[in-house]
Every structure is written in structure tokens, then in C-alpha cells.
Short mmCIF file of C-alpha atoms in Angstrom, two decimals:
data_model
loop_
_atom_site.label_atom_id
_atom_site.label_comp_id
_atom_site.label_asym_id
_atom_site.label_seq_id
_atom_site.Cartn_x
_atom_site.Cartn_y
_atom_site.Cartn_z
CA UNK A 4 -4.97 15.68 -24.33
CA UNK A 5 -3.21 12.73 -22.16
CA UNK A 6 0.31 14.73 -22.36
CA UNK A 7 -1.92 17.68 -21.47
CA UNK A 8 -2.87 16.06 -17.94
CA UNK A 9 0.56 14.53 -17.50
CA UNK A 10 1.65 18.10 -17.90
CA UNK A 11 -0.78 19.66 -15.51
CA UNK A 12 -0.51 16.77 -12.80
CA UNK A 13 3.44 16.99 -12.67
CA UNK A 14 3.13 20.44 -12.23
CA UNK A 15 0.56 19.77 -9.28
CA UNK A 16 2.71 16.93 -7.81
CA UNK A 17 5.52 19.51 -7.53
CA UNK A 18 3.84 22.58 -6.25
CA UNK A 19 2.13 19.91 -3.25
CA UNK A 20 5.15 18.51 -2.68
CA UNK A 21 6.65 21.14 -1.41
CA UNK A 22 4.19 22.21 0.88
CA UNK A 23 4.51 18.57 2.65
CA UNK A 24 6.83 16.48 4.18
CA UNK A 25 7.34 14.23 1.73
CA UNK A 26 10.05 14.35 -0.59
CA UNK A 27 11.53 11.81 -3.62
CA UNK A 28 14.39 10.07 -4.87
CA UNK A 29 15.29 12.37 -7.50
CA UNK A 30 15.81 9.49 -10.06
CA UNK A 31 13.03 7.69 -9.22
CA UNK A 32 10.92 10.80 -11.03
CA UNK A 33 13.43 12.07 -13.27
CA UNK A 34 14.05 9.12 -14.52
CA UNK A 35 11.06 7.59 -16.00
CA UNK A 36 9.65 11.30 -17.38
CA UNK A 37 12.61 11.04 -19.05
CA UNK A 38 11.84 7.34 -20.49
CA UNK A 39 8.25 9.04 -21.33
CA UNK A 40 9.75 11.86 -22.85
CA UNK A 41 11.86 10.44 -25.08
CA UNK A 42 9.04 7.95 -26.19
CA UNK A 43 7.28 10.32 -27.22
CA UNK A 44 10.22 12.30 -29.05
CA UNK A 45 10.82 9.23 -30.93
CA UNK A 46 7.15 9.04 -31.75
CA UNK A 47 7.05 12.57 -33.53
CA UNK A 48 9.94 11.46 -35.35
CA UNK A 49 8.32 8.44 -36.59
CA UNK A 50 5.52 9.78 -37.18
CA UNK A 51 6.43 13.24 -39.28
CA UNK A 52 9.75 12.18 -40.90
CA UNK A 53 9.34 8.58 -41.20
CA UNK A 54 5.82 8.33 -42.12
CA UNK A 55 4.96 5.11 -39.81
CA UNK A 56 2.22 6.15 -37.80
CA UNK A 57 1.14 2.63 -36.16
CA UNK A 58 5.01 2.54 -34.69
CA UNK A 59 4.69 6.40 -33.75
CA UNK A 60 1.33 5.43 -31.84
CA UNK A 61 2.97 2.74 -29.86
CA UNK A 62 5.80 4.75 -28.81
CA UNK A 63 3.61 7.68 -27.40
CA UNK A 64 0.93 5.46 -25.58
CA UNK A 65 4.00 3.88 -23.84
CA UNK A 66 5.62 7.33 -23.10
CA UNK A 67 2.54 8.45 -21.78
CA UNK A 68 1.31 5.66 -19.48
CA UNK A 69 5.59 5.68 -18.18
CA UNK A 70 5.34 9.00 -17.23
CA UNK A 71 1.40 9.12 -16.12
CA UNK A 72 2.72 6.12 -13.63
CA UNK A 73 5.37 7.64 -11.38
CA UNK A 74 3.15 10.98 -11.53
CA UNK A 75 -0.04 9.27 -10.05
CA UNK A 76 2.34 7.19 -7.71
CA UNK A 77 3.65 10.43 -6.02
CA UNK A 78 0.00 12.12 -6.38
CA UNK A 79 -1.39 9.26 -4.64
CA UNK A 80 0.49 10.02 -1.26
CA UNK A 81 0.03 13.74 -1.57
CA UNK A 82 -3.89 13.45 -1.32
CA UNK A 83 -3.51 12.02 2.18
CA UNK A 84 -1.76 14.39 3.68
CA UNK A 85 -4.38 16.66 4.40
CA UNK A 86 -4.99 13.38 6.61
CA UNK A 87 -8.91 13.41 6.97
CA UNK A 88 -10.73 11.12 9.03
CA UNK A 89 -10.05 7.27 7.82
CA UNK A 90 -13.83 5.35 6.56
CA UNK A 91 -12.98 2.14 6.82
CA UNK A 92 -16.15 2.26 9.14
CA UNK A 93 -18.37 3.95 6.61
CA UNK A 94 -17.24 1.56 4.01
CA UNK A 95 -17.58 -1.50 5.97
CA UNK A 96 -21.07 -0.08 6.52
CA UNK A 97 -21.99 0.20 2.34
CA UNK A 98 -20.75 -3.30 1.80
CA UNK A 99 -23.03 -5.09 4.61
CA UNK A 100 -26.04 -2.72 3.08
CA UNK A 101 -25.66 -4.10 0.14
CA UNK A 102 -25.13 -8.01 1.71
CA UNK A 103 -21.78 -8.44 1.06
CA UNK A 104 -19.26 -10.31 3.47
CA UNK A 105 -15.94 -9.67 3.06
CA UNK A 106 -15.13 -12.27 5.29
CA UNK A 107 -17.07 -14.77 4.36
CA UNK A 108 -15.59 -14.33 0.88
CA UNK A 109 -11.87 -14.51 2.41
CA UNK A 110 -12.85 -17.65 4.12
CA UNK A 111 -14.44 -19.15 1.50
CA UNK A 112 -11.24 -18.15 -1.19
CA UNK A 113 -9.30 -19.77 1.76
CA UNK A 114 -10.64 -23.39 1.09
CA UNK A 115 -10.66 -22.92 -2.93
CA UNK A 116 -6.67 -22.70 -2.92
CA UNK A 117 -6.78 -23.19 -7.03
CA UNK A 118 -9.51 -20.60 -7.54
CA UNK A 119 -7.10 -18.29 -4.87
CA UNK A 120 -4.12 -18.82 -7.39
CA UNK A 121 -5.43 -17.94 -10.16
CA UNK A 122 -6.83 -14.82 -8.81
CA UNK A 123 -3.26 -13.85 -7.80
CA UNK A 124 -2.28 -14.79 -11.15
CA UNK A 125 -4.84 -12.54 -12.71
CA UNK A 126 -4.53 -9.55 -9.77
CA UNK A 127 -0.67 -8.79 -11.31
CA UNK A 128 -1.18 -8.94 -14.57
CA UNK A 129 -2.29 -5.57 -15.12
CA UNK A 130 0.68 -3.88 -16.38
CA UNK A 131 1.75 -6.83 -19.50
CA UNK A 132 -1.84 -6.49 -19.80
CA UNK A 133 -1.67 -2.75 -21.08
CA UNK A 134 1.43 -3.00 -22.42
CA UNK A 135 0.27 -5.20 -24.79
CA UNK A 136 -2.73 -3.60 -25.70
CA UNK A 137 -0.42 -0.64 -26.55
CA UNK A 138 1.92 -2.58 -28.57
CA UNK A 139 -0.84 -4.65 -30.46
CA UNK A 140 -3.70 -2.58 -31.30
CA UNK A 141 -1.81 0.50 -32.71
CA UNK A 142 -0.01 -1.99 -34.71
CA UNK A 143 -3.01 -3.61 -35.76
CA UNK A 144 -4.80 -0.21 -36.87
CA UNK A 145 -6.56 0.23 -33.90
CA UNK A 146 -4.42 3.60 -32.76
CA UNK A 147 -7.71 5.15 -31.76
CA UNK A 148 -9.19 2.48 -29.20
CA UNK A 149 -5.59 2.21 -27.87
CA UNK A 150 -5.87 6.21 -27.47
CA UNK A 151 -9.16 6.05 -25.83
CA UNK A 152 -8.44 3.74 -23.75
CA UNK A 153 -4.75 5.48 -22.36
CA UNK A 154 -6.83 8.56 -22.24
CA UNK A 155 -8.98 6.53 -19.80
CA UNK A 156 -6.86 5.65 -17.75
CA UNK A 157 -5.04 8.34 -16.76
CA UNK A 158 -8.65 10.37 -16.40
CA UNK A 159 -9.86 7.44 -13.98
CA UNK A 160 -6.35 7.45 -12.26
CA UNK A 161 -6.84 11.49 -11.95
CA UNK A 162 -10.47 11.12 -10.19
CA UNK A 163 -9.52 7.96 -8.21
CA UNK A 164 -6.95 9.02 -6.63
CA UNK A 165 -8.03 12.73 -5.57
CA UNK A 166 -11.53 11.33 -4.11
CA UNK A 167 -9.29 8.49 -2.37
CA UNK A 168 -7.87 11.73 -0.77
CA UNK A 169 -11.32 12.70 0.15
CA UNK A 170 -12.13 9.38 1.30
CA UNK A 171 -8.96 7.88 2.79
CA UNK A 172 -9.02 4.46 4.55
CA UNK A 173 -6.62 1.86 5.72
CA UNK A 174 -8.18 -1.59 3.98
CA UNK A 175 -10.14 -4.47 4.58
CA UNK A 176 -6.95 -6.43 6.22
CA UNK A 177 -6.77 -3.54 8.90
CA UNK A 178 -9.67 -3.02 9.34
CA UNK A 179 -11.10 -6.47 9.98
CA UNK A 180 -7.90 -7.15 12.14
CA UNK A 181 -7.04 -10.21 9.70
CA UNK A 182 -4.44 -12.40 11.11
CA UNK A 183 -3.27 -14.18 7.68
CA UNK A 184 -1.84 -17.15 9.59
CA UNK A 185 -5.31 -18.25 10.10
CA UNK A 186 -5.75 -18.04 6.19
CA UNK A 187 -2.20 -20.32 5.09
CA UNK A 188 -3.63 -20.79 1.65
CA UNK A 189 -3.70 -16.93 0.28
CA UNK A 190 -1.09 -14.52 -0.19
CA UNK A 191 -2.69 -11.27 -0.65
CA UNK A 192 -0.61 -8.60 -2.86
CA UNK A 193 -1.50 -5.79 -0.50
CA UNK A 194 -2.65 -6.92 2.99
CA UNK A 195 -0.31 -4.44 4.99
CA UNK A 196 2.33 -3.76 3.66
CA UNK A 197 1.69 -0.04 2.22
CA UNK A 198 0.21 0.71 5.81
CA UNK A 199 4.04 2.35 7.07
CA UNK A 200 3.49 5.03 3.92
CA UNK A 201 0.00 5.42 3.95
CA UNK A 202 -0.02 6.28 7.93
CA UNK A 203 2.64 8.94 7.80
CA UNK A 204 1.22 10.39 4.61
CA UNK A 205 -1.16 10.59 6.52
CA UNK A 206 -0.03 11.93 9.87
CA UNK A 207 2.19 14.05 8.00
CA UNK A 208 5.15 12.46 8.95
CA UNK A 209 8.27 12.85 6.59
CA UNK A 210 8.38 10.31 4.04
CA UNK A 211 11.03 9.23 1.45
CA UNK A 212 9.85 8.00 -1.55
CA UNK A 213 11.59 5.80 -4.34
CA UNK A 214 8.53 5.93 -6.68
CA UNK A 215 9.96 3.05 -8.59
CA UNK A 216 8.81 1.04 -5.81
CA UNK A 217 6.09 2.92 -4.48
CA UNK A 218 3.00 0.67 -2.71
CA UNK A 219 -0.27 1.22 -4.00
CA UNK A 220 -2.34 3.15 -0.92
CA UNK A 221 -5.56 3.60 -2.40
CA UNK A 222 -8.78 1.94 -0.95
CA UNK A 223 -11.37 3.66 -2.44
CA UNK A 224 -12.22 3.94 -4.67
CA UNK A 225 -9.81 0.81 -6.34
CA UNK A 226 -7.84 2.26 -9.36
CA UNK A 227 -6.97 -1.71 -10.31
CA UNK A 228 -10.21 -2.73 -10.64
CA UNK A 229 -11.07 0.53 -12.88
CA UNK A 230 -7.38 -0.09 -14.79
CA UNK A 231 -9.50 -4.22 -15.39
CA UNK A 232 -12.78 -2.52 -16.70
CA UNK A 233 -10.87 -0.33 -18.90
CA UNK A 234 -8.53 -3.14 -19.89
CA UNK A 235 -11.28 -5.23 -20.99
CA UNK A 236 -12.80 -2.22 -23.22
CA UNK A 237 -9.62 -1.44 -25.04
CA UNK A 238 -9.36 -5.28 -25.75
CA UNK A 239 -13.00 -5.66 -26.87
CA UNK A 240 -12.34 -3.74 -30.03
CA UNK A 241 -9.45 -6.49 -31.32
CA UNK A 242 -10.89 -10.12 -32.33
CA UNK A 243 -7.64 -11.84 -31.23
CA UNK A 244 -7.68 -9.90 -27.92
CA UNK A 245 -11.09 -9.39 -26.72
CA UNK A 246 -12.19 -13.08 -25.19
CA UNK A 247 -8.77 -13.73 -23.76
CA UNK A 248 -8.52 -10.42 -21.67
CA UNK A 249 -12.02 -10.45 -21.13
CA UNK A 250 -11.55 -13.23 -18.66
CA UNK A 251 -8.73 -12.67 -17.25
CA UNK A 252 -10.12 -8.89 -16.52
CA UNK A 253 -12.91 -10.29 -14.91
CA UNK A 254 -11.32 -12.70 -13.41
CA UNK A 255 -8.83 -9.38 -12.14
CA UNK A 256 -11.57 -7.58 -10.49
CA UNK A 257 -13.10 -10.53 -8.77
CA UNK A 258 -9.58 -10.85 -7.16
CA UNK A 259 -9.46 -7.23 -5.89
CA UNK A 260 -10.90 -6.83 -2.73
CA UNK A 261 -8.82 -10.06 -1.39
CA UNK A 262 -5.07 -9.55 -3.25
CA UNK A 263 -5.98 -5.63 -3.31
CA UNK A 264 -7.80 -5.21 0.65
CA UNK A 265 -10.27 -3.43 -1.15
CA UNK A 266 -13.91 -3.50 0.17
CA UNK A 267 -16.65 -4.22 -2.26
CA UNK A 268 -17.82 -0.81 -2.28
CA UNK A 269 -14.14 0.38 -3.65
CA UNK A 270 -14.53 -2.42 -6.38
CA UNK A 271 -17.95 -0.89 -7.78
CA UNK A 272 -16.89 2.85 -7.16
CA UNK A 273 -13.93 1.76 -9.50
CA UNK A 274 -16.03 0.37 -11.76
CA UNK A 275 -18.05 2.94 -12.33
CA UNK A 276 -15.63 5.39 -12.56
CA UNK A 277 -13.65 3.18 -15.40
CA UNK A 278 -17.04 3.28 -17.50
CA UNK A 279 -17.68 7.06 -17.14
CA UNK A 280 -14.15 7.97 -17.94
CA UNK A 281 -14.25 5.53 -21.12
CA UNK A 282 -17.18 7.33 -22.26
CA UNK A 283 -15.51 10.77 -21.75
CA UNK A 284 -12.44 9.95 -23.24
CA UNK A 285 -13.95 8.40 -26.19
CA UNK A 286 -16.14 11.57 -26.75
CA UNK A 287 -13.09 13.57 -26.37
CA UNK A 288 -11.13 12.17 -29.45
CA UNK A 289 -14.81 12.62 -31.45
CA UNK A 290 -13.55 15.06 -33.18
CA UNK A 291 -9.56 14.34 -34.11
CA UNK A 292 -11.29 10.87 -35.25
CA UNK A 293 -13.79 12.63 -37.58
CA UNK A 294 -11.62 15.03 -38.78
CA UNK A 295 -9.00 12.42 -39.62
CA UNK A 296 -12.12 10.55 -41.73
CA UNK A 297 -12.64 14.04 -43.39
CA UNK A 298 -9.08 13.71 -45.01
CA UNK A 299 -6.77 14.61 -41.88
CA UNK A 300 -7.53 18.41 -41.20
CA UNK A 301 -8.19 18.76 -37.67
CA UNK A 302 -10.66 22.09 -36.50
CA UNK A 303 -8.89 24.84 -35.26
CA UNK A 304 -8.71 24.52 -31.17
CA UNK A 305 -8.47 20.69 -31.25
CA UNK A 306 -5.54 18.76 -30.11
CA UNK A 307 -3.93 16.26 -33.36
CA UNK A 308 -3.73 13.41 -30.21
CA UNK A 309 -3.84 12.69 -27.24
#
């Protein structure tokens, strides 16, 4: 099922692509599909010729969250180019309905310089975060959470980033007009500095990409703090695992709308869409689960993984 969507979306990326003024660095693609593809050819080897499923797991949850990666990158700048009216306005407008401050919470994070560190800390953790929950909980017998939770991923990275299309803004930094030397004590991952590729996305400008070091341009909704939610599930299922990431998850979202510029709103549409996708994805592999229980024949018509 994930290879399925990887399939479909790099077929997508391509046929957009060249309908827009952006273009790639052709290695910057090529090159990690080819890391995923490979992963994964090592994982059918190790998993019909040398028998060790757990390793044959790890290798294809790896080759499909490389190659899911660079393909969302690129997919993420092709939604804007349609360039629809920003809502930074309209978003700014949810978060003071609901009695949130951005600002307030910038100023306060400001004077907590400790508290601001550690959110930092937290807000780039998110990729040795998954790569260890693909290493450790196929190798633990947990293939199917770490499945599930891949599957996720890429289905929350598929809806986040076409309704971000839908819904484009510029960020909280931008928006608010935030001069950071009037706030010495944070460094923010992403105040402004994706706004150069996210504005002629946008205008349809030509843009070169290398996706290797592609900035993250979504506001809303915000893909990290889905990517923390879903974290946290696919941790929850391993007793070594599940206390430790659960704080540092939570500790990852709380950090979003400062290190990300994400507006409150973005962090809850994330969330939400992380919870609907993990239900999905989980009632998606139903059936290769049960059939595996029922001595390893899978139906007719459904996939042997995802």
C-alpha cells in the first residue's frame, strides 16, 4: 500500500512538474529513489531467500519513508503554484477565536530561555526519532505497528500537503512582522528562511530545487506536528519506547508554532489529521494482519504489505 502511494505521487510530482516552472537537481531525486529502491530490493531478498523477516521489515520501512521524503518535498512546492490567495489573515483569525496568542506565547518562550532550548532540541528530532522506531520495533516483533505507523505518515503527508495547497500562507513570523532581534533568546528553525521558495512557488517564478535541502513551506496544516502525534503512536506500542518518545513528542508539538511559524490552528489541523490517518492506516493492514494470524494466506485482492 505505502509503495503504492510512493508510486502514484512520483508519478504526480512528474506530470506537475512539467506543467510549472520549477524544475530539480536531477540527483537530488534520482538519487534517494534509488537509496529507497534498493532498500526495498534488499528487503525482498531478506525476506524470501533468507527467511529474516524482522531485518526485511526494517529495510523496506526505511526505503519507503527515503523515497516518500524527497517525493513530498518536491510535491510540497507544486501545490502552491496554482498560487491562491495567502490566509495568514484567516488563520490569525481561528487562533484569537479560540484565545490563543501567538505572541504572547513567543514573548513568554523569550524569557524561559531553558524551556526555549529544549523545545529546539525536541523540534529536530523528528527524523532519529522515526528512524529508530523503524529500526527497533520491526526488530523487536512489532513489524506491524512500525507498518501502520509508515503507512501514516505518508497518508498524513499526502493530505497535508495538498490542503496546504488549498490553504497556502506565509507563517506566523511574516505575518506578525517579527523582528527576532527583539527576541535574542530563540532561534526559530523556520522563521523566514523558506519564504524565497515559497513566494516564487507561488508567483510562479522559476525555481531550482536541490530536494536534498529543500525548506519545509507548509503552514497549514503543520505536517511536523502530525509526523509528533504519529511518532508518539508508533512508540506507544513498545515498553522501552513509549514514555521516552512520549515526551519528547509532546514536548515536539508544543515547540511547533515557535521553531516551525506555525499558528495554533496549523498545530491542531495537524493533529487531527495524524489521528485520522492512524486510524485509516491501521484499518487498512486489518486484513494482511488477520490473514497472517490465519497461517499466512492473504485474500485474493489484498496487498502482502505495505
Amino acid at each position: 500500500m505505502a509503495w503504492t502511494v510512493i508510486g502514484a505521487l512520483l508519478l504526480a510530482d512528474l506530470a506537475w512538474m512539467s506543467q510549472t516552472a520549477i524544475s530539480v537537481a536531477p540527483w537530488s531525486l534520482i538519487g534517494p529513489l534509488a537509496v529507497g529502491a534498493g532498500l526495498a530490493g534488499l528487503a525482498a531478498f531478506y525476506r524470501v531467500r533468507r527467511r529474516e523477516p524482522r531485518l526485511a521489515d526494517a529495510l523496506d520501512l526505511v526505503g519507503q519513508m527515503t523515497a516518500f521524503m524527497v517525493l513530498s518535498a518536491l510535491f510540497s512546492y507544486l501545490v502552491v503554484t496554482p498560487g491562491l490567495p495567502m490566509q495568514d489573515s484567516v488563520l490569525d483569525a481561528a487562533d484569537r477565536a479560540m484565545g490563543l496568542d501567538w505572541l504572547a506565547f513567543l514573548r513568554w518562550l523569550d524569557g524561559h530561555a531553558w524551556f526555549a532550548r529544549i523545545l529546539s532540541f525536541t523540534y529536530a528530532s523528528f527524523m532519529p526519532q522515526i528512524l529508530l522506531l523503524l529500526v527497533v520495533l520491526p526488530f523487536m516483533g512489532q513489524g506491524r505497528a512500525a507498518r501502520v505507523t509508515v503507512l501514516a505518515m505518508i497518508l498524513a503527508g499526502v493530505v497535508t500537503i495538498s490542503i496546504s495547497g488549498l490553504l497556502p500562507a506565509l507563517s506566523t513570523f511574516a505575518h506578525y512582522r517579527v523582528d527576532l532581534a527583539e527576541y535574542p533568546q530563540l532561534k526559530p528553525a523556520a522563521a523566514f528562511i523558506h519564504l524565497p521558495d515559497l513566494l516564487a512557488a507561488h508567483a510562479g517564478q522559476p525555481l531550482h530545487l536541490d530536494l536534498m535541502k529543500a525548506h519545509g513551506i507548509i503552514t497549514f496544516p503543520s505536517y511536523h506536528a502530525a509526523l509528533g502525534l504519529l511518532a508518539l503512536l508508533g512508540a506507544w506500542s513498545n515498553r522501552w519506547l513509549r514514555w521516552p518518545l512520549f515526551v519528547v513528542n509532546v514536548l515536539m508539538i508544543v515547540a511547533t508554532p515557535i521553531d516551525g511559524g506555525h499558528y495554533f490552528t496549523d498545530v491542531l489541523g495537524g493533529l487531527a489529521i495524524a489521528a485520522a490517518c492512524h486510524v485509516c492506516a491501521h484499518r487498512l493492514l486489518l486484513p494482511v494482519a488477520s490473514a497472517q494470524r490465519d497461517g499466512g494466506r492473504v485474500p485474493a485482492g489484498v496487498p502482502a504489505a505495505s
